[in-house]
mmCIF file of C-alpha atoms in Angstrom:
data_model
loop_
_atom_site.group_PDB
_atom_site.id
_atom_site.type_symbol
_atom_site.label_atom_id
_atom_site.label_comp_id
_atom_site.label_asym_id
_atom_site.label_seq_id
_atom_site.Cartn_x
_atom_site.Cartn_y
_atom_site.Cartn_z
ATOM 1 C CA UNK A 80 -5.151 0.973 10.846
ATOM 2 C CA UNK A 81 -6.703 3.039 7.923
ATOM 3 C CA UNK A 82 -4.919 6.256 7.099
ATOM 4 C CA UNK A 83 -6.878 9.631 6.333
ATOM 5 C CA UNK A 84 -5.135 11.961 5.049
ATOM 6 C CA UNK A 85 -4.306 13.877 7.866
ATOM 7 C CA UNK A 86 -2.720 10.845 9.262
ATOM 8 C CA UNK A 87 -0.263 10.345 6.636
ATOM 9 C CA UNK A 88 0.310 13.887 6.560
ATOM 10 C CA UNK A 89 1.219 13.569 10.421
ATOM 11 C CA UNK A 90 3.598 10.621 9.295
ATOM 12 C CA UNK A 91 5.681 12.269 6.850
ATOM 13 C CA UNK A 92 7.346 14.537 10.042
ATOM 14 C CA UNK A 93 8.046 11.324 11.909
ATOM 15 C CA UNK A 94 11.257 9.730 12.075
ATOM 16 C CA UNK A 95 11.575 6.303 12.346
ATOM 17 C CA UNK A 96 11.773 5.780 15.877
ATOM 18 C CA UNK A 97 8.736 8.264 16.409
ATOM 19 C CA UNK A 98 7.114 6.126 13.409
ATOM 20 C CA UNK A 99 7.687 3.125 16.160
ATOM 21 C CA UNK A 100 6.272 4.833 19.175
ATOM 22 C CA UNK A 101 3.524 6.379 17.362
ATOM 23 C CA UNK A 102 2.928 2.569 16.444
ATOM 24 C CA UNK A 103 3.585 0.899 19.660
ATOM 25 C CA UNK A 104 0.528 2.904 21.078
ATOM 26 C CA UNK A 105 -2.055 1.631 18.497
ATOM 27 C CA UNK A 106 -0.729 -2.308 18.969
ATOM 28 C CA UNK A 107 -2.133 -3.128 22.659
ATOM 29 C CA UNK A 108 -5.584 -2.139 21.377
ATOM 30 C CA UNK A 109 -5.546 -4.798 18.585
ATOM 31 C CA UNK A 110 -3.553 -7.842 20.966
ATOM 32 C CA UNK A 111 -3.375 -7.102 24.984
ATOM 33 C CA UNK A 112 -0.508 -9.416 24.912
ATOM 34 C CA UNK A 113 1.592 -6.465 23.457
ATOM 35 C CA UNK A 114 4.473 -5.543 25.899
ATOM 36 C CA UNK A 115 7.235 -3.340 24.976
ATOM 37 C CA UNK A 116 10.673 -4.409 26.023
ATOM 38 C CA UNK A 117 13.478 -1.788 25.866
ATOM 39 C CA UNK A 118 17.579 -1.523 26.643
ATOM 40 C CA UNK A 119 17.583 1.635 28.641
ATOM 41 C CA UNK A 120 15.994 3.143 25.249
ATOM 42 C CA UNK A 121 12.711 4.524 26.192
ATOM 43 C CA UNK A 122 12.777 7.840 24.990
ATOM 44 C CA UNK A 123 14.877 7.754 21.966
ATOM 45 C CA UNK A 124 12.640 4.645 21.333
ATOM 46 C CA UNK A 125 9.952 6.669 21.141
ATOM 47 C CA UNK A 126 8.286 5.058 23.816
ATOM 48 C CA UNK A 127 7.545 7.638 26.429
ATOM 49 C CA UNK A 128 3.942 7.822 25.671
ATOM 50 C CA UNK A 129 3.689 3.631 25.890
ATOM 51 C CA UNK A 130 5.050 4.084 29.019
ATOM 52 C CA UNK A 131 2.409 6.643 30.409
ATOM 53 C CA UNK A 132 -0.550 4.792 28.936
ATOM 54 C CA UNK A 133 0.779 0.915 30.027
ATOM 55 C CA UNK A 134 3.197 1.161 32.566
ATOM 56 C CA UNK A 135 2.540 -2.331 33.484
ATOM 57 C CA UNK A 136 3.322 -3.535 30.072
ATOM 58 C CA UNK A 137 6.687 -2.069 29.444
ATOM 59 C CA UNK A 138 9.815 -3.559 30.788
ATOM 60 C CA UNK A 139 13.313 -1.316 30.874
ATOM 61 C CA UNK A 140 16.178 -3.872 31.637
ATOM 62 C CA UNK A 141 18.953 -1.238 31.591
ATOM 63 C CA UNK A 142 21.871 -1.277 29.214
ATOM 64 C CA UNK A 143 21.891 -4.979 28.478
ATOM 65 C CA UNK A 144 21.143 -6.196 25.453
ATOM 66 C CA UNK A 145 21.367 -9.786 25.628
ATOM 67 C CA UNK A 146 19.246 -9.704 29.035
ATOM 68 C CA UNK A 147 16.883 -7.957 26.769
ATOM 69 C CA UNK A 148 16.333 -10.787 23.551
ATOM 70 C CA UNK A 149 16.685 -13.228 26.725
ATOM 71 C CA UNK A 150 13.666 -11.420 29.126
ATOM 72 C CA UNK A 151 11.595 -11.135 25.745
ATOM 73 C CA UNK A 152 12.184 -14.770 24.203
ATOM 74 C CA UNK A 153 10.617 -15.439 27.957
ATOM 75 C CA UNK A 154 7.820 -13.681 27.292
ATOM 76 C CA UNK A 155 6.987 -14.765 24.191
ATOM 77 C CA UNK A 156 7.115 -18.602 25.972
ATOM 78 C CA UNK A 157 4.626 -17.930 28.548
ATOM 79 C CA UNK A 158 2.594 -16.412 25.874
ATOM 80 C CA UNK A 159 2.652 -12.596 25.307
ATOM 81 C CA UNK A 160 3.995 -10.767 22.157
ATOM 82 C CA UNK A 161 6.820 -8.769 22.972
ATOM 83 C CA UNK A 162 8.650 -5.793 21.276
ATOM 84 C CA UNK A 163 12.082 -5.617 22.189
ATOM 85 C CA UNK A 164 14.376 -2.531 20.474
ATOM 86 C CA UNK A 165 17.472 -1.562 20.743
ATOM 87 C CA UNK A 166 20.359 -0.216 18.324
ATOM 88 C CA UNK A 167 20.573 -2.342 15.705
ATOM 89 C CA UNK A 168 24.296 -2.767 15.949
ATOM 90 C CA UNK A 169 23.952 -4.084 19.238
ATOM 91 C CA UNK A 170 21.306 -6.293 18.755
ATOM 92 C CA UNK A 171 22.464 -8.065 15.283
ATOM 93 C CA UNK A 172 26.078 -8.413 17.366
ATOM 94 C CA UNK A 173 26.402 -8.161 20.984
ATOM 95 C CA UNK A 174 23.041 -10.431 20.888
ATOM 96 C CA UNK A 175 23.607 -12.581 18.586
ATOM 97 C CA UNK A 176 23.823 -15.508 20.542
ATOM 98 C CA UNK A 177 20.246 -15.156 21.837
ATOM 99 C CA UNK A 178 18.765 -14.274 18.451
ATOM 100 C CA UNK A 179 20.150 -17.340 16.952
ATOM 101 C CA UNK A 180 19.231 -19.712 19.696
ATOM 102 C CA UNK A 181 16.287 -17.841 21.782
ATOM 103 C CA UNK A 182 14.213 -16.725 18.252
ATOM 104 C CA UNK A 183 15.442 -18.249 15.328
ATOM 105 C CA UNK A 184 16.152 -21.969 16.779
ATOM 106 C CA UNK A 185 13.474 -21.787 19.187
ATOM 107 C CA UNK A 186 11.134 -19.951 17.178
ATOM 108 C CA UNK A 187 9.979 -17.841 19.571
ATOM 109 C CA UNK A 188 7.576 -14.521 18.400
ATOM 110 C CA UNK A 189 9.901 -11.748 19.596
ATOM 111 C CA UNK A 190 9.353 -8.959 17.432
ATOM 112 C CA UNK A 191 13.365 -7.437 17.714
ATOM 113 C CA UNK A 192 13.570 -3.819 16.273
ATOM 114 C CA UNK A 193 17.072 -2.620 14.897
ATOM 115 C CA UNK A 194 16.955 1.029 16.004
ATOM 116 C CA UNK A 195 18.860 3.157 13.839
ATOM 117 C CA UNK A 196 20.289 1.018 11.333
ATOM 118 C CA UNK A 197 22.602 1.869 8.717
ATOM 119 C CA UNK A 198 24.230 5.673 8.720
ATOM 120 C CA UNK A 199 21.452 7.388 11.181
ATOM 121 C CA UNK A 200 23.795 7.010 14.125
ATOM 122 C CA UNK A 201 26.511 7.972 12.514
ATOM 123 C CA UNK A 202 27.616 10.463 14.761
ATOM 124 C CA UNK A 203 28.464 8.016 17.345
ATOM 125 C CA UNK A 204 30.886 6.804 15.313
ATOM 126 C CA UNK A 205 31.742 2.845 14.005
ATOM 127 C CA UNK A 206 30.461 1.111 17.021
ATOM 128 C CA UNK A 207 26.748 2.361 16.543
ATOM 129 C CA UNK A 208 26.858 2.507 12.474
ATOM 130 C CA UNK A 209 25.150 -0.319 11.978
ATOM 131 C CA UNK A 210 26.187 -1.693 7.892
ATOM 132 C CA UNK A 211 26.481 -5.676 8.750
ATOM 133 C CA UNK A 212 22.961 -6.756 10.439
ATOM 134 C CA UNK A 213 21.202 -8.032 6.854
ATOM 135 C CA UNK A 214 24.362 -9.814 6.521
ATOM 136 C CA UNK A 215 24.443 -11.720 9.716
ATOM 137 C CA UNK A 216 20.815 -11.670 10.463
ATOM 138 C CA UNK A 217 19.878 -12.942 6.971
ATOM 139 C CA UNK A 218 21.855 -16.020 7.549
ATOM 140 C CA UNK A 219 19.757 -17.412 10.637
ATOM 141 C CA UNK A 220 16.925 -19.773 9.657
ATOM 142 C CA UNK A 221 13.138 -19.007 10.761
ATOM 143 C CA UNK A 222 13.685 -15.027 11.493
ATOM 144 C CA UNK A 223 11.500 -12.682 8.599
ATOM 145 C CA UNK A 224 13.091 -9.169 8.325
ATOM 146 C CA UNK A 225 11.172 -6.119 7.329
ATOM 147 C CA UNK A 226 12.788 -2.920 6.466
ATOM 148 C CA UNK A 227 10.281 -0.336 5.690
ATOM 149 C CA UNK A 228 10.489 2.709 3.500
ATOM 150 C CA UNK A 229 8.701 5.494 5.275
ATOM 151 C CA UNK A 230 6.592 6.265 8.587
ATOM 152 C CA UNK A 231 3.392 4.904 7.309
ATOM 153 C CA UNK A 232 4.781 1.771 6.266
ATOM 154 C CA UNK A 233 6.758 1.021 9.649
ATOM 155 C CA UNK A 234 3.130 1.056 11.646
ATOM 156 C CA UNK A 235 1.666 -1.016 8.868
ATOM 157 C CA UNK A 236 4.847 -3.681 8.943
ATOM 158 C CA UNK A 237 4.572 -3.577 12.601
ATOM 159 C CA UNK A 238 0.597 -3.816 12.730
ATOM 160 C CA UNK A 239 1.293 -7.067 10.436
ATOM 161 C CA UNK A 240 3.862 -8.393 12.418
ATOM 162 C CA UNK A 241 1.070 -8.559 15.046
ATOM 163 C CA UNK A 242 0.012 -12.317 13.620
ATOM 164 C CA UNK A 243 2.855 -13.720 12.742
ATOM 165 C CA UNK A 244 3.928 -16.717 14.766
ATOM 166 C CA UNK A 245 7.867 -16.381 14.019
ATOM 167 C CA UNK A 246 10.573 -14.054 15.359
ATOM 168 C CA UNK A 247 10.822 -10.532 12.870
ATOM 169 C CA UNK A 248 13.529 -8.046 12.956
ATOM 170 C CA UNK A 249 12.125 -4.795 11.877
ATOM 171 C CA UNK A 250 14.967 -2.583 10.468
ATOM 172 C CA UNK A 251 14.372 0.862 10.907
ATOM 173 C CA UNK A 252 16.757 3.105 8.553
ATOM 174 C CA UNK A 253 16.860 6.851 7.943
ATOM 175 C CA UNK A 254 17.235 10.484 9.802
ATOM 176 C CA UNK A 255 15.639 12.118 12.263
ATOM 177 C CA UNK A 256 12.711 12.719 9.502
ATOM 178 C CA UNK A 257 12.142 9.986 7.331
ATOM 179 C CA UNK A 258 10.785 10.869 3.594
ATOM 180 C CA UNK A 259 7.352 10.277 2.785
ATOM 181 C CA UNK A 260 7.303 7.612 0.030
ATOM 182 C CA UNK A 261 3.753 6.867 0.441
ATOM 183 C CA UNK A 262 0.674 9.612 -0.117
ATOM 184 C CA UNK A 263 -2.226 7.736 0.550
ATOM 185 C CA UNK A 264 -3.236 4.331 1.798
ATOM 186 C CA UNK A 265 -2.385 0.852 0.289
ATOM 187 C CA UNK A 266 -2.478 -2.328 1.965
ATOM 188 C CA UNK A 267 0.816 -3.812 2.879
ATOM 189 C CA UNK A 268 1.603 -7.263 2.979
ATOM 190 C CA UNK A 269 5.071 -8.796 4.327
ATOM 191 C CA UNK A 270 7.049 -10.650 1.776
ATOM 192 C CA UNK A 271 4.999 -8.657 -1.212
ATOM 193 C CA UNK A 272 7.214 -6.315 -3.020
ATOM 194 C CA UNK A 273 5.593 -2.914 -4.504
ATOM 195 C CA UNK A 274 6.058 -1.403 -7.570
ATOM 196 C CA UNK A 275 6.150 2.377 -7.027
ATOM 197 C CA UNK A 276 7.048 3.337 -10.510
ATOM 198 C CA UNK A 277 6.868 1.827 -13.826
ATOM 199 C CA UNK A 278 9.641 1.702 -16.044
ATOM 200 C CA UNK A 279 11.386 -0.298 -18.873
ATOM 201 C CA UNK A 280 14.515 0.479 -19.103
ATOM 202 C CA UNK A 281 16.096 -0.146 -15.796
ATOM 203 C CA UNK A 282 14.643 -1.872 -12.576
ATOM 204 C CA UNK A 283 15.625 0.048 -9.483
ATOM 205 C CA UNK A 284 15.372 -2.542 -5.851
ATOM 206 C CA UNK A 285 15.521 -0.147 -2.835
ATOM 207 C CA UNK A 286 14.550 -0.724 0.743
ATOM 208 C CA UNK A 287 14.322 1.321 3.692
ATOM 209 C CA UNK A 288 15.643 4.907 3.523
ATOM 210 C CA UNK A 289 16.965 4.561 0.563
ATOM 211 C CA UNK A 290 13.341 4.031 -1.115
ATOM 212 C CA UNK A 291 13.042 8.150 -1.615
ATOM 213 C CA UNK A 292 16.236 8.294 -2.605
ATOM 214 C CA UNK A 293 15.204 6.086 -5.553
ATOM 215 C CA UNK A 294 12.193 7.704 -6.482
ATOM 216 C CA UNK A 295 14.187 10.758 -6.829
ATOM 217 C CA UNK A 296 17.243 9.545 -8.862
ATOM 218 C CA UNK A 297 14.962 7.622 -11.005
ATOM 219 C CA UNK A 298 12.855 11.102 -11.797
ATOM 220 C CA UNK A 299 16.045 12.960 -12.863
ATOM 221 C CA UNK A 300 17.260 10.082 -14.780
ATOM 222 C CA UNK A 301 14.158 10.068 -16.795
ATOM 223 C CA UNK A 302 14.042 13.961 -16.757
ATOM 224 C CA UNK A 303 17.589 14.453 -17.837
ATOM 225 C CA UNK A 304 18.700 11.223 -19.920
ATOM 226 C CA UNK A 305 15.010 9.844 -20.906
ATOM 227 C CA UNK A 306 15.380 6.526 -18.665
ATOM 228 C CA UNK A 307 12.986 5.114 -17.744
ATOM 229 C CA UNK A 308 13.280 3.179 -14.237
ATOM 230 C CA UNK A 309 10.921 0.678 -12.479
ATOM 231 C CA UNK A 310 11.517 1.422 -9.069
ATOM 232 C CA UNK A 311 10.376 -1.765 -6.472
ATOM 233 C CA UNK A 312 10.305 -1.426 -3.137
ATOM 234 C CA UNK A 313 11.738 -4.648 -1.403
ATOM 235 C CA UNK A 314 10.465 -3.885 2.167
ATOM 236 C CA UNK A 315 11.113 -7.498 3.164
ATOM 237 C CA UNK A 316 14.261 -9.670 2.792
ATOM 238 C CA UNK A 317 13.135 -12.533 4.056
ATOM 239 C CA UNK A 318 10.859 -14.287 2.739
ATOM 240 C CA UNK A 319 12.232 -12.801 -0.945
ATOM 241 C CA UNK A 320 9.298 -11.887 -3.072
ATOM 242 C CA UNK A 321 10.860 -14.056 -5.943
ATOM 243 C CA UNK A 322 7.475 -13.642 -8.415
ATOM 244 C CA UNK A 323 8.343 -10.198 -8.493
ATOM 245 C CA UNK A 324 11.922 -10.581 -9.224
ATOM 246 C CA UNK A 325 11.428 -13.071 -11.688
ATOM 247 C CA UNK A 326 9.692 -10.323 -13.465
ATOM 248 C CA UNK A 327 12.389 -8.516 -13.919
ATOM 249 C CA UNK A 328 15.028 -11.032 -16.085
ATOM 250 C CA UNK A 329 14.383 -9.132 -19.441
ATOM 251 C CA UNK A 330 15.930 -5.911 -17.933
ATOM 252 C CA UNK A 331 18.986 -5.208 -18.896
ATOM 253 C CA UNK A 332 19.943 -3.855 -15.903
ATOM 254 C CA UNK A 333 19.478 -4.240 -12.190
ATOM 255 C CA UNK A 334 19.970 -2.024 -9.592
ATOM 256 C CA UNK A 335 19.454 -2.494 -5.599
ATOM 257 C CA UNK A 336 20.261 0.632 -3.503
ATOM 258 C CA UNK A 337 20.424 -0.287 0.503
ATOM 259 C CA UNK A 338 21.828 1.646 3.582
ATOM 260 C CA UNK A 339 24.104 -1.004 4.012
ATOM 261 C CA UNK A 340 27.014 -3.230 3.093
ATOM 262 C CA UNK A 341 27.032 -4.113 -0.247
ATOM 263 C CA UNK A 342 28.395 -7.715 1.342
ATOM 264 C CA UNK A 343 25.146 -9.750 2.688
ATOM 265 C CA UNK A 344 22.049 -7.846 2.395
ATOM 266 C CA UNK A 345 19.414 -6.891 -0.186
ATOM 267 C CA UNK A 346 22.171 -6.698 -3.080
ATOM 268 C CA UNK A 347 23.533 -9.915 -2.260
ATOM 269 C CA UNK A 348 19.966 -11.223 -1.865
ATOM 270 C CA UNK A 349 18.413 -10.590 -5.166
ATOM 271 C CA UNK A 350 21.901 -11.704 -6.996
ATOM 272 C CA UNK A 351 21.623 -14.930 -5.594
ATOM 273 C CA UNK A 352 18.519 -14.806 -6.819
ATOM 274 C CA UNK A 353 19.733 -14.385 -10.151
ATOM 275 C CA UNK A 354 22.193 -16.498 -10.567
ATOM 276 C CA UNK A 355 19.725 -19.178 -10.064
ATOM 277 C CA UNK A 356 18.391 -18.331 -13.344
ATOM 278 C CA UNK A 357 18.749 -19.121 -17.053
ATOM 279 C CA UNK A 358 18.213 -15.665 -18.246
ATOM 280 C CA UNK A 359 19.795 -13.005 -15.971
ATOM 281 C CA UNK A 360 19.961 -9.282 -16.061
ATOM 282 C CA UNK A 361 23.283 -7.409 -14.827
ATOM 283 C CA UNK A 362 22.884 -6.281 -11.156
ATOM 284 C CA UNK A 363 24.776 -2.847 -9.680
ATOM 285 C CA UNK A 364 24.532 -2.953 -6.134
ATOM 286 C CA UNK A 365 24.946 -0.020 -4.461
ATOM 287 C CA UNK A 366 25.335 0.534 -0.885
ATOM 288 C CA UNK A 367 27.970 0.753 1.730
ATOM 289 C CA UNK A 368 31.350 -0.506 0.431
ATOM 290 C CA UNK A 369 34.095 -2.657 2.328
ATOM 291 C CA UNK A 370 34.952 -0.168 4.877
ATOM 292 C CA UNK A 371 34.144 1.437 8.273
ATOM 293 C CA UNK A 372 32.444 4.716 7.940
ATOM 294 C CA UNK A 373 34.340 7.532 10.376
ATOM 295 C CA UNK A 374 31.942 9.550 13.153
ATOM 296 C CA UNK A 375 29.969 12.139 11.323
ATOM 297 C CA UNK A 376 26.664 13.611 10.739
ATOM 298 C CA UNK A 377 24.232 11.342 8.814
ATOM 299 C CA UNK A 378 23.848 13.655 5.444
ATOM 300 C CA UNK A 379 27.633 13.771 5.311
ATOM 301 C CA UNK A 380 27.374 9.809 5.459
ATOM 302 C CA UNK A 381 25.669 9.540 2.950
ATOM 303 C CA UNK A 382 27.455 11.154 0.801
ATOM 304 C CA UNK A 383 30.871 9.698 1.653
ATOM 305 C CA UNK A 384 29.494 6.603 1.148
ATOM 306 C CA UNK A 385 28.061 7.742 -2.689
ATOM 307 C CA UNK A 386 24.646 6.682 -1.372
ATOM 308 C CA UNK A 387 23.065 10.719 -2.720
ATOM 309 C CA UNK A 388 20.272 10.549 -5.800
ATOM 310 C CA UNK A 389 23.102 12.436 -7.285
ATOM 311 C CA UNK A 390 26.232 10.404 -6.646
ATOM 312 C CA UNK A 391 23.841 6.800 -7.321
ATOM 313 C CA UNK A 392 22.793 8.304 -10.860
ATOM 314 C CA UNK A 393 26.492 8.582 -11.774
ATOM 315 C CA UNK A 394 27.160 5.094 -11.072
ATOM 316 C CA UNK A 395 23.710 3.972 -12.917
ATOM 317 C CA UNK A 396 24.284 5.638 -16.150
ATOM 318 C CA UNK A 397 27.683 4.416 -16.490
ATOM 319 C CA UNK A 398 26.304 0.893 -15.741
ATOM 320 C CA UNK A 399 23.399 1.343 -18.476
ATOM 321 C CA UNK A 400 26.030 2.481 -20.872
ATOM 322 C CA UNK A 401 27.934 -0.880 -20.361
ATOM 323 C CA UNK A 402 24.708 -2.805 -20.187
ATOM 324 C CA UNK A 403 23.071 -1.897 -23.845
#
């Protein structure tokens, strides 16, 4: 899909899910074999209007979420190309099992979408914050994970997932209106990191959500303290874009910024990265630390968890003091 203007205007006052629904529409024009598969999620899915323009394509097995990566790993057998969501904390944990044998040993096309992951459903308390599925999804052999940065980029990831032969979680991150990071068209491409802002002082890694909250940090940084920050947005995990991290050994310092644990996912990820190198730059990873987030409002998440442009530029110029 090309985006005028007007589109991407329309995308910057969608949250995620709407970003997914708004997508889900578009998808059975380009491959018929689209069906949408959903845990008793339809609305807050965003799939209400799917549902009035295929009713024949969409399949609502109740609150069940391993019945749901089982029903669409069946589908994907006999030869369709199914989109199965769900909260992502139920569908990195309480499925498990059928990710791990149904897509990633099996290698079945389910496209599995992680509704809500990270802080958004914070208000629900610890059993929907979801700060562990990088960690344990990242693991499995065969699965490619995509965690876009705004609404534009979520139909794009989800319009390329379209002809890929290989199970893909989509992580979908953020509030109830995701921040434009994107003003015009560009052509995305999964497992190809893009540089949103040059820099050479610090390189910033973000993904998801936290890809505004970057862009913003790294403005005041250079605004109030004259660094300047490369800011990269990772949108996919897995497969690593390595050429573009290998770019980035002569920094001094690193910095990934995810709405997750700082145990497992994109931090974790480009260290290990690293430490396969000769020449290595220090890496500050900062997301959620070792604990379990209380019930609260999304915002006041956030900021509990230091994850703020504010709070994150604290912690990065004390690191680029110790780093020089």
């Amino acid at each position: 899909m090309k985006f005028t203007k007007s589109k991407v205007r329309m995308m910057s006052h969608l949250g995620s899910c709407g970003a997914y629904g708004y997508a889900m529409t578009t998808l059975p024009e380009a491959d018929a074999r689209v069906v949408a598969c959903t845990a008793d999620l339809c609305f807050y899915s965003g799939l209400e209007r799917f549902q009035r323009l295929y009713p024949e394509s969409l399949y609502n097995v109740g609150i069940a979420e391993q019945n749901l990566v089982g029903i669409a790993a069946g589908l994907a057998h006999e030869g369709y190309r199914p989109y199965a969501s769900t909260y992502a904390s139920f569908a990195c944990t309480r499925a498990l099992d059928q990710v791990k044998v149904n897509l990633a040993y099996m290698q079945l096309p389910v496209r599995l979408i992680g509704l809500s992951a990270g802080l958004a459903a914070g208000i629900l308390g610890p059993t929907h914050i979801c700060t562990e599925d990088l960690a344990i999804l990242r693991s499995l052999p065969n699965l490619v994970i995509v965690s876009p940065a705004d609404g534009m980029e979520i139909v794009k990831a989800l319009e390329a997932s379209l002809t890929l032969e290989a199970p893909f979680y989509l992580r979908l991150t953020g509030g109830m209106e995701l921040p434009p990071v994107y003003q015009e068209d560009y052509d995305f491409v999964i497992g190809k990191a893009v540089e949103l802002r040059s820099g050479e002082d610090v390189a910033v890694i973000a993904q998801g959500s936290m890809v505004s909250s970057a862009l913003k940090m790294a403005d005041h940084l250079e605004q109030a303290h004259g660094i300047r920050c490369k800011v990269l947005n990772l949108h996919t995990l897995k497969p690593l874009d390595e050429e573009a991290l290998d770019a980035l050994r002569s920094y001094p310092l690193v910095v990934t910024i995810e709405e997750h644990s700082v145990y497992g996912g994109l931090g974790s990820a480009v260290s290990e990265f690293f430490t396969r190198r000769s020449q290595a730059p220090r890496v500050l990873r900062l997301g959620v630390s070792d604990f379990y987030p209380h019930a609260a409002r999304y915002g006041a998440l956030l900021e509990e968890c230091g994850l703020t442009p504010e709070r994150m530029e604290i912690r990065v110029l004390q690191a680029w003091q110790e780093a020089r």
